[in-house]
């Protein structure tokens, strides 16, 4: 356990670090992610209900979150059967900075939002241990992030996330409802064709 950096903004239990990543680090992280996507291509996941998600996904780490007609789950392999690539060190450095935890995340989920992609309000509860926070890193186009409470019907608040912003969901916020209502396509030049990448770092297996 090292020191944890203090957030500059707190909304509904969500710790927000606006502009934490300098532009040079964002550019380097996108290069790291090109290698991740080369080893583990983005897929358009299908929900158990048979709907195709508008967000494309892949992952790095020991486990990746996947969904298909069989259900939502963490898997040690990409849908094509290959192990996930390692989480880039530059991404792990962000986890260290904002959590100060010795425990490393098991999963770095990579979400890619092309034009019109969104993510409906949901909870993240497929992990085996909710005592650890989830860390989100935004890259590319700005997105309207909606944050609610632990109950579906609690009021929500919205906040625009920009490239280089980091959010930490820990404590009660770990099980809060959240989603991405819309992305301002072309609002950032980080990705030459536009689009948004969100990385979420997660501890999936219970602490031993
Ligand atoms: C709050 N991703 O991958 S990141 C997701 O921007 C997800 O792609 C959104 O929701 C995105 O599950 C939002 C912020 C986030 C991520 C995980 C959370 C908020 C969270 C887990 C628990 C509570
Ligand atoms: Fe989520």
PDB file of C-alpha atoms and ligand atoms in Angstrom:
ATOM      1  CA  UNK A   1       0.000   0.000   0.000  1.00  0.00           C
ATOM      2  CA  UNK A   2       1.587   3.223  -1.190  1.00  0.00           C
ATOM      3  CA  UNK A   3       0.037   6.688  -1.036  1.00  0.00           C
ATOM      4  CA  UNK A   4      -3.152   7.203  -2.975  1.00  0.00           C
ATOM      5  CA  UNK A   5      -3.550  10.466  -4.830  1.00  0.00           C
ATOM      6  CA  UNK A   6      -6.579  12.536  -3.713  1.00  0.00           C
ATOM      7  CA  UNK A   7      -9.296  13.147  -6.319  1.00  0.00           C
ATOM      8  CA  UNK A   8     -10.066  16.755  -7.237  1.00  0.00           C
ATOM      9  CA  UNK A   9     -13.777  16.066  -7.744  1.00  0.00           C
ATOM     10  CA  UNK A  10     -16.284  13.797  -5.954  1.00  0.00           C
ATOM     11  CA  UNK A  11     -19.765  13.232  -7.382  1.00  0.00           C
ATOM     12  CA  UNK A  12     -22.148  10.770  -5.698  1.00  0.00           C
ATOM     13  CA  UNK A  13     -19.250   8.751  -4.269  1.00  0.00           C
ATOM     14  CA  UNK A  14     -17.405   8.630  -7.598  1.00  0.00           C
ATOM     15  CA  UNK A  15     -13.826   9.974  -7.345  1.00  0.00           C
ATOM     16  CA  UNK A  16     -12.921  11.934 -10.475  1.00  0.00           C
ATOM     17  CA  UNK A  17      -9.436  13.005 -11.590  1.00  0.00           C
ATOM     18  CA  UNK A  18     -10.002  15.363 -14.526  1.00  0.00           C
ATOM     19  CA  UNK A  19      -7.055  15.449 -16.932  1.00  0.00           C
ATOM     20  CA  UNK A  20      -4.906  13.127 -14.831  1.00  0.00           C
ATOM     21  CA  UNK A  21      -3.098  11.743 -17.889  1.00  0.00           C
ATOM     22  CA  UNK A  22      -0.866  14.151 -19.820  1.00  0.00           C
ATOM     23  CA  UNK A  23      -1.376  14.107 -23.607  1.00  0.00           C
ATOM     24  CA  UNK A  24       1.952  12.326 -24.215  1.00  0.00           C
ATOM     25  CA  UNK A  25       0.842   9.499 -21.904  1.00  0.00           C
ATOM     26  CA  UNK A  26      -2.531   9.279 -23.668  1.00  0.00           C
ATOM     27  CA  UNK A  27      -0.760   8.939 -27.035  1.00  0.00           C
ATOM     28  CA  UNK A  28       1.581   6.280 -25.645  1.00  0.00           C
ATOM     29  CA  UNK A  29      -1.355   4.408 -24.070  1.00  0.00           C
ATOM     30  CA  UNK A  30      -3.182   4.319 -27.416  1.00  0.00           C
ATOM     31  CA  UNK A  31      -0.022   2.767 -28.925  1.00  0.00           C
ATOM     32  CA  UNK A  32      -0.007   0.147 -26.111  1.00  0.00           C
ATOM     33  CA  UNK A  33      -3.652  -0.578 -26.893  1.00  0.00           C
ATOM     34  CA  UNK A  34      -2.961  -1.063 -30.605  1.00  0.00           C
ATOM     35  CA  UNK A  35      -0.802  -4.018 -29.522  1.00  0.00           C
ATOM     36  CA  UNK A  36      -3.507  -5.322 -27.198  1.00  0.00           C
ATOM     37  CA  UNK A  37      -6.084  -5.169 -30.007  1.00  0.00           C
ATOM     38  CA  UNK A  38      -3.665  -6.858 -32.440  1.00  0.00           C
ATOM     39  CA  UNK A  39      -3.421  -9.838 -30.036  1.00  0.00           C
ATOM     40  CA  UNK A  40      -7.078  -9.756 -28.916  1.00  0.00           C
ATOM     41  CA  UNK A  41      -9.317  -8.144 -31.586  1.00  0.00           C
ATOM     42  CA  UNK A  42     -12.338  -6.038 -30.638  1.00  0.00           C
ATOM     43  CA  UNK A  43     -15.610  -7.969 -30.786  1.00  0.00           C
ATOM     44  CA  UNK A  44     -19.258  -6.828 -30.879  1.00  0.00           C
ATOM     45  CA  UNK A  45     -20.629  -8.728 -27.893  1.00  0.00           C
ATOM     46  CA  UNK A  46     -24.139 -10.163 -27.777  1.00  0.00           C
ATOM     47  CA  UNK A  47     -26.128 -10.102 -24.540  1.00  0.00           C
ATOM     48  CA  UNK A  48     -27.778 -13.250 -23.144  1.00  0.00           C
ATOM     49  CA  UNK A  49     -31.033 -11.727 -24.428  1.00  0.00           C
ATOM     50  CA  UNK A  50     -29.659 -11.760 -27.968  1.00  0.00           C
ATOM     51  CA  UNK A  51     -29.039  -8.022 -28.458  1.00  0.00           C
ATOM     52  CA  UNK A  52     -25.803  -6.850 -30.023  1.00  0.00           C
ATOM     53  CA  UNK A  53     -24.047  -4.211 -27.933  1.00  0.00           C
ATOM     54  CA  UNK A  54     -23.088  -0.981 -29.736  1.00  0.00           C
ATOM     55  CA  UNK A  55     -19.784  -0.858 -27.824  1.00  0.00           C
ATOM     56  CA  UNK A  56     -17.002  -3.115 -29.150  1.00  0.00           C
ATOM     57  CA  UNK A  57     -14.854  -4.854 -26.516  1.00  0.00           C
ATOM     58  CA  UNK A  58     -11.709  -6.733 -25.761  1.00  0.00           C
ATOM     59  CA  UNK A  59      -9.546  -7.169 -22.660  1.00  0.00           C
ATOM     60  CA  UNK A  60      -6.081  -7.577 -21.210  1.00  0.00           C
ATOM     61  CA  UNK A  61      -4.996  -9.425 -18.077  1.00  0.00           C
ATOM     62  CA  UNK A  62      -5.610 -12.897 -16.627  1.00  0.00           C
ATOM     63  CA  UNK A  63      -9.349 -12.596 -17.165  1.00  0.00           C
ATOM     64  CA  UNK A  64     -11.566 -10.731 -19.593  1.00  0.00           C
ATOM     65  CA  UNK A  65     -15.273  -9.974 -19.332  1.00  0.00           C
ATOM     66  CA  UNK A  66     -17.293 -11.502 -22.151  1.00  0.00           C
ATOM     67  CA  UNK A  67     -20.938 -11.936 -23.012  1.00  0.00           C
ATOM     68  CA  UNK A  68     -22.788 -14.164 -25.463  1.00  0.00           C
ATOM     69  CA  UNK A  69     -26.062 -16.120 -25.557  1.00  0.00           C
ATOM     70  CA  UNK A  70     -24.714 -18.260 -22.695  1.00  0.00           C
ATOM     71  CA  UNK A  71     -24.391 -15.309 -20.309  1.00  0.00           C
ATOM     72  CA  UNK A  72     -22.122 -12.645 -18.818  1.00  0.00           C
ATOM     73  CA  UNK A  73     -18.876 -13.956 -17.304  1.00  0.00           C
ATOM     74  CA  UNK A  74     -15.135 -13.583 -16.909  1.00  0.00           C
ATOM     75  CA  UNK A  75     -13.058 -15.860 -19.124  1.00  0.00           C
ATOM     76  CA  UNK A  76      -9.315 -16.644 -19.223  1.00  0.00           C
ATOM     77  CA  UNK A  77      -9.495 -16.571 -23.035  1.00  0.00           C
ATOM     78  CA  UNK A  78     -10.740 -14.325 -25.840  1.00  0.00           C
ATOM     79  CA  UNK A  79     -13.858 -15.694 -27.616  1.00  0.00           C
ATOM     80  CA  UNK A  80     -11.509 -17.008 -30.340  1.00  0.00           C
ATOM     81  CA  UNK A  81      -9.767 -19.184 -27.697  1.00  0.00           C
ATOM     82  CA  UNK A  82      -6.466 -17.359 -27.135  1.00  0.00           C
ATOM     83  CA  UNK A  83      -5.228 -16.003 -23.781  1.00  0.00           C
ATOM     84  CA  UNK A  84      -5.606 -12.259 -23.236  1.00  0.00           C
ATOM     85  CA  UNK A  85      -2.457 -10.097 -23.601  1.00  0.00           C
ATOM     86  CA  UNK A  86      -0.860  -8.602 -20.486  1.00  0.00           C
ATOM     87  CA  UNK A  87      -2.163  -5.327 -19.050  1.00  0.00           C
ATOM     88  CA  UNK A  88       0.263  -2.599 -20.241  1.00  0.00           C
ATOM     89  CA  UNK A  89       2.579  -1.253 -17.495  1.00  0.00           C
ATOM     90  CA  UNK A  90       1.499   2.314 -18.279  1.00  0.00           C
ATOM     91  CA  UNK A  91      -2.099   1.320 -17.453  1.00  0.00           C
ATOM     92  CA  UNK A  92      -1.060  -0.455 -14.233  1.00  0.00           C
ATOM     93  CA  UNK A  93       0.798   2.722 -13.226  1.00  0.00           C
ATOM     94  CA  UNK A  94      -2.536   4.596 -13.218  1.00  0.00           C
ATOM     95  CA  UNK A  95      -4.085   1.905 -10.967  1.00  0.00           C
ATOM     96  CA  UNK A  96      -1.141   2.333  -8.569  1.00  0.00           C
ATOM     97  CA  UNK A  97      -1.443   6.113  -8.556  1.00  0.00           C
ATOM     98  CA  UNK A  98      -5.161   6.316  -7.750  1.00  0.00           C
ATOM     99  CA  UNK A  99      -5.642   3.236  -5.550  1.00  0.00           C
ATOM    100  CA  UNK A 100      -2.253   2.798  -3.847  1.00  0.00           C
ATOM    101  CA  UNK A 101      -3.123  -0.909  -3.593  1.00  0.00           C
ATOM    102  CA  UNK A 102      -0.534  -3.706  -3.680  1.00  0.00           C
ATOM    103  CA  UNK A 103      -3.157  -5.992  -5.293  1.00  0.00           C
ATOM    104  CA  UNK A 104      -3.049  -5.741  -9.097  1.00  0.00           C
ATOM    105  CA  UNK A 105      -6.216  -5.854 -11.210  1.00  0.00           C
ATOM    106  CA  UNK A 106      -7.079  -9.170 -12.883  1.00  0.00           C
ATOM    107  CA  UNK A 107      -8.780  -7.517 -15.840  1.00  0.00           C
ATOM    108  CA  UNK A 108      -8.433  -4.448 -18.008  1.00  0.00           C
ATOM    109  CA  UNK A 109     -11.648  -4.308 -20.010  1.00  0.00           C
ATOM    110  CA  UNK A 110     -11.283  -2.267 -23.209  1.00  0.00           C
ATOM    111  CA  UNK A 111     -14.482  -0.620 -24.486  1.00  0.00           C
ATOM    112  CA  UNK A 112     -14.471   1.087 -27.883  1.00  0.00           C
ATOM    113  CA  UNK A 113     -17.238   3.561 -28.730  1.00  0.00           C
ATOM    114  CA  UNK A 114     -17.613   4.302 -32.440  1.00  0.00           C
ATOM    115  CA  UNK A 115     -20.169   6.807 -33.741  1.00  0.00           C
ATOM    116  CA  UNK A 116     -23.526   6.324 -31.998  1.00  0.00           C
ATOM    117  CA  UNK A 117     -22.318   3.763 -29.456  1.00  0.00           C
ATOM    118  CA  UNK A 118     -23.646   3.989 -25.909  1.00  0.00           C
ATOM    119  CA  UNK A 119     -23.922   1.868 -22.790  1.00  0.00           C
ATOM    120  CA  UNK A 120     -27.200   1.584 -20.933  1.00  0.00           C
ATOM    121  CA  UNK A 121     -27.524   2.015 -17.180  1.00  0.00           C
ATOM    122  CA  UNK A 122     -26.196  -1.119 -15.417  1.00  0.00           C
ATOM    123  CA  UNK A 123     -24.331  -2.405 -12.365  1.00  0.00           C
ATOM    124  CA  UNK A 124     -21.017  -4.282 -12.547  1.00  0.00           C
ATOM    125  CA  UNK A 125     -21.542  -7.350 -10.396  1.00  0.00           C
ATOM    126  CA  UNK A 126     -19.890 -10.267 -12.187  1.00  0.00           C
ATOM    127  CA  UNK A 127     -16.709  -9.859 -10.112  1.00  0.00           C
ATOM    128  CA  UNK A 128     -16.036 -12.067  -7.090  1.00  0.00           C
ATOM    129  CA  UNK A 129     -14.916  -9.294  -4.739  1.00  0.00           C
ATOM    130  CA  UNK A 130     -16.595  -5.894  -4.447  1.00  0.00           C
ATOM    131  CA  UNK A 131     -14.222  -4.647  -1.750  1.00  0.00           C
ATOM    132  CA  UNK A 132     -11.778  -3.439  -4.426  1.00  0.00           C
ATOM    133  CA  UNK A 133     -12.465  -0.332  -6.500  1.00  0.00           C
ATOM    134  CA  UNK A 134     -12.921  -0.210 -10.276  1.00  0.00           C
ATOM    135  CA  UNK A 135     -10.729   2.349 -12.081  1.00  0.00           C
ATOM    136  CA  UNK A 136     -11.822   3.873 -15.410  1.00  0.00           C
ATOM    137  CA  UNK A 137      -9.534   5.675 -17.893  1.00  0.00           C
ATOM    138  CA  UNK A 138     -11.118   7.705 -20.728  1.00  0.00           C
ATOM    139  CA  UNK A 139      -9.292   8.244 -24.047  1.00  0.00           C
ATOM    140  CA  UNK A 140     -10.481  10.060 -27.174  1.00  0.00           C
ATOM    141  CA  UNK A 141     -13.936  11.560 -27.669  1.00  0.00           C
ATOM    142  CA  UNK A 142     -15.843  13.030 -24.716  1.00  0.00           C
ATOM    143  CA  UNK A 143     -18.691  11.040 -23.203  1.00  0.00           C
ATOM    144  CA  UNK A 144     -21.680  11.825 -21.009  1.00  0.00           C
ATOM    145  CA  UNK A 145     -21.339   9.559 -17.964  1.00  0.00           C
ATOM    146  CA  UNK A 146     -24.456   8.916 -15.864  1.00  0.00           C
ATOM    147  CA  UNK A 147     -24.022   7.971 -12.200  1.00  0.00           C
ATOM    148  CA  UNK A 148     -26.769   6.706  -9.944  1.00  0.00           C
ATOM    149  CA  UNK A 149     -27.071   4.946  -6.614  1.00  0.00           C
ATOM    150  CA  UNK A 150     -27.164   1.353  -5.476  1.00  0.00           C
ATOM    151  CA  UNK A 151     -30.880   1.117  -6.211  1.00  0.00           C
ATOM    152  CA  UNK A 152     -32.019   1.359  -9.838  1.00  0.00           C
ATOM    153  CA  UNK A 153     -34.561   4.084  -9.069  1.00  0.00           C
ATOM    154  CA  UNK A 154     -32.280   6.494  -7.182  1.00  0.00           C
ATOM    155  CA  UNK A 155     -31.682   9.849  -8.887  1.00  0.00           C
ATOM    156  CA  UNK A 156     -28.740  10.070 -11.294  1.00  0.00           C
ATOM    157  CA  UNK A 157     -26.209  12.805 -12.037  1.00  0.00           C
ATOM    158  CA  UNK A 158     -24.356  13.277 -15.293  1.00  0.00           C
ATOM    159  CA  UNK A 159     -20.801  14.395 -15.977  1.00  0.00           C
ATOM    160  CA  UNK A 160     -18.838  14.776 -19.209  1.00  0.00           C
ATOM    161  CA  UNK A 161     -15.676  12.654 -19.259  1.00  0.00           C
ATOM    162  CA  UNK A 162     -12.801  13.836 -21.467  1.00  0.00           C
ATOM    163  CA  UNK A 163      -9.655  12.207 -22.758  1.00  0.00           C
ATOM    164  CA  UNK A 164      -7.188  11.702 -19.919  1.00  0.00           C
ATOM    165  CA  UNK A 165      -9.821  11.690 -17.165  1.00  0.00           C
ATOM    166  CA  UNK A 166      -9.716   8.916 -14.566  1.00  0.00           C
ATOM    167  CA  UNK A 167     -12.636   7.815 -12.347  1.00  0.00           C
ATOM    168  CA  UNK A 168     -12.456   5.554  -9.289  1.00  0.00           C
ATOM    169  CA  UNK A 169     -15.542   3.707  -8.091  1.00  0.00           C
ATOM    170  CA  UNK A 170     -14.942   2.333  -4.614  1.00  0.00           C
ATOM    171  CA  UNK A 171     -16.854   1.848  -1.395  1.00  0.00           C
ATOM    172  CA  UNK A 172     -20.618   2.264  -1.860  1.00  0.00           C
ATOM    173  CA  UNK A 173     -20.109   3.575  -5.436  1.00  0.00           C
ATOM    174  CA  UNK A 174     -18.685   0.187  -6.434  1.00  0.00           C
ATOM    175  CA  UNK A 175     -22.205  -1.191  -6.859  1.00  0.00           C
ATOM    176  CA  UNK A 176     -23.782   1.998  -8.181  1.00  0.00           C
ATOM    177  CA  UNK A 177     -25.789   2.050 -11.405  1.00  0.00           C
ATOM    178  CA  UNK A 178     -23.971   3.835 -14.243  1.00  0.00           C
ATOM    179  CA  UNK A 179     -23.847   4.164 -18.006  1.00  0.00           C
ATOM    180  CA  UNK A 180     -22.716   6.206 -21.010  1.00  0.00           C
ATOM    181  CA  UNK A 181     -25.603   8.147 -22.583  1.00  0.00           C
ATOM    182  CA  UNK A 182     -23.723   9.538 -25.580  1.00  0.00           C
ATOM    183  CA  UNK A 183     -20.329  10.300 -27.061  1.00  0.00           C
ATOM    184  CA  UNK A 184     -19.468  13.520 -28.894  1.00  0.00           C
ATOM    185  CA  UNK A 185     -18.027  11.944 -32.006  1.00  0.00           C
ATOM    186  CA  UNK A 186     -14.964  13.781 -33.292  1.00  0.00           C
ATOM    187  CA  UNK A 187     -14.563  15.938 -30.165  1.00  0.00           C
ATOM    188  CA  UNK A 188     -10.982  14.689 -29.660  1.00  0.00           C
ATOM    189  CA  UNK A 189      -8.141  14.235 -32.145  1.00  0.00           C
ATOM    190  CA  UNK A 190      -6.395  11.544 -30.053  1.00  0.00           C
ATOM    191  CA  UNK A 191      -7.780   8.794 -32.322  1.00  0.00           C
ATOM    192  CA  UNK A 192      -7.354   9.780 -35.984  1.00  0.00           C
ATOM    193  CA  UNK A 193     -10.771   8.346 -36.970  1.00  0.00           C
ATOM    194  CA  UNK A 194     -12.525   9.597 -33.830  1.00  0.00           C
ATOM    195  CA  UNK A 195     -14.144   7.370 -31.249  1.00  0.00           C
ATOM    196  CA  UNK A 196     -13.717   6.772 -27.558  1.00  0.00           C
ATOM    197  CA  UNK A 197     -11.822   4.138 -25.601  1.00  0.00           C
ATOM    198  CA  UNK A 198     -12.623   3.395 -21.982  1.00  0.00           C
ATOM    199  CA  UNK A 199     -10.398   1.129 -19.928  1.00  0.00           C
ATOM    200  CA  UNK A 200     -11.745  -0.349 -16.699  1.00  0.00           C
ATOM    201  CA  UNK A 201      -9.382  -2.039 -14.278  1.00  0.00           C
ATOM    202  CA  UNK A 202     -11.034  -4.673 -12.104  1.00  0.00           C
ATOM    203  CA  UNK A 203     -10.146  -7.163  -9.381  1.00  0.00           C
ATOM    204  CA  UNK A 204     -12.214 -10.225 -10.284  1.00  0.00           C
ATOM    205  CA  UNK A 205     -11.015 -12.959  -7.955  1.00  0.00           C
ATOM    206  CA  UNK A 206     -11.463 -12.677  -4.199  1.00  0.00           C
ATOM    207  CA  UNK A 207      -8.426 -11.585  -2.190  1.00  0.00           C
ATOM    208  CA  UNK A 208      -6.519 -14.585  -0.855  1.00  0.00           C
TER     209      UNK A 208
HETATM  210  C1  LIG B   1     -19.238   2.267 -11.498  1.00  0.00           C
HETATM  211  N1  LIG B   1     -17.981   1.416 -18.741  1.00  0.00           N
HETATM  212  O1  LIG B   1     -17.279  -1.182 -18.709  1.00  0.00           O
HETATM  213  S1  LIG B   1     -16.622   3.621 -17.028  1.00  0.00           S
HETATM  214  C2  LIG B   1     -18.211  -0.824 -17.956  1.00  0.00           C
HETATM  215  O2  LIG B   1     -17.166   4.501 -20.057  1.00  0.00           O
HETATM  216  C3  LIG B   1     -18.636   0.588 -17.968  1.00  0.00           C
HETATM  217  O3  LIG B   1     -17.130   2.537 -20.937  1.00  0.00           O
HETATM  218  C4  LIG B   1     -18.338   2.798 -18.933  1.00  0.00           C
HETATM  219  O4  LIG B   1     -19.553   0.935 -17.302  1.00  0.00           O
HETATM  220  C5  LIG B   1     -17.468   3.325 -20.041  1.00  0.00           C
HETATM  221  O5  LIG B   1     -18.782  -1.573 -17.175  1.00  0.00           O
HETATM  222  C6  LIG B   1     -18.236   3.608 -17.710  1.00  0.00           C
HETATM  223  C7  LIG B   1     -17.017   4.005 -15.396  1.00  0.00           C
HETATM  224  C8  LIG B   1     -17.397   2.833 -14.560  1.00  0.00           C
HETATM  225  C9  LIG B   1     -16.880   1.586 -14.766  1.00  0.00           C
HETATM  226  C10 LIG B   1     -17.126   0.568 -13.884  1.00  0.00           C
HETATM  227  C11 LIG B   1     -17.918   0.794 -12.779  1.00  0.00           C
HETATM  228  C12 LIG B   1     -18.207   3.054 -13.504  1.00  0.00           C
HETATM  229  C13 LIG B   1     -18.459   2.051 -12.601  1.00  0.00           C
HETATM  230  C14 LIG B   1     -18.139  -0.206 -11.835  1.00  0.00           C
HETATM  231  C15 LIG B   1     -18.879   0.055 -10.731  1.00  0.00           C
HETATM  232  C16 LIG B   1     -19.458   1.283 -10.563  1.00  0.00           C
HETATM  233 FE1  LIG B   2     -19.991  -0.688 -15.891  1.00  0.00          FE
END
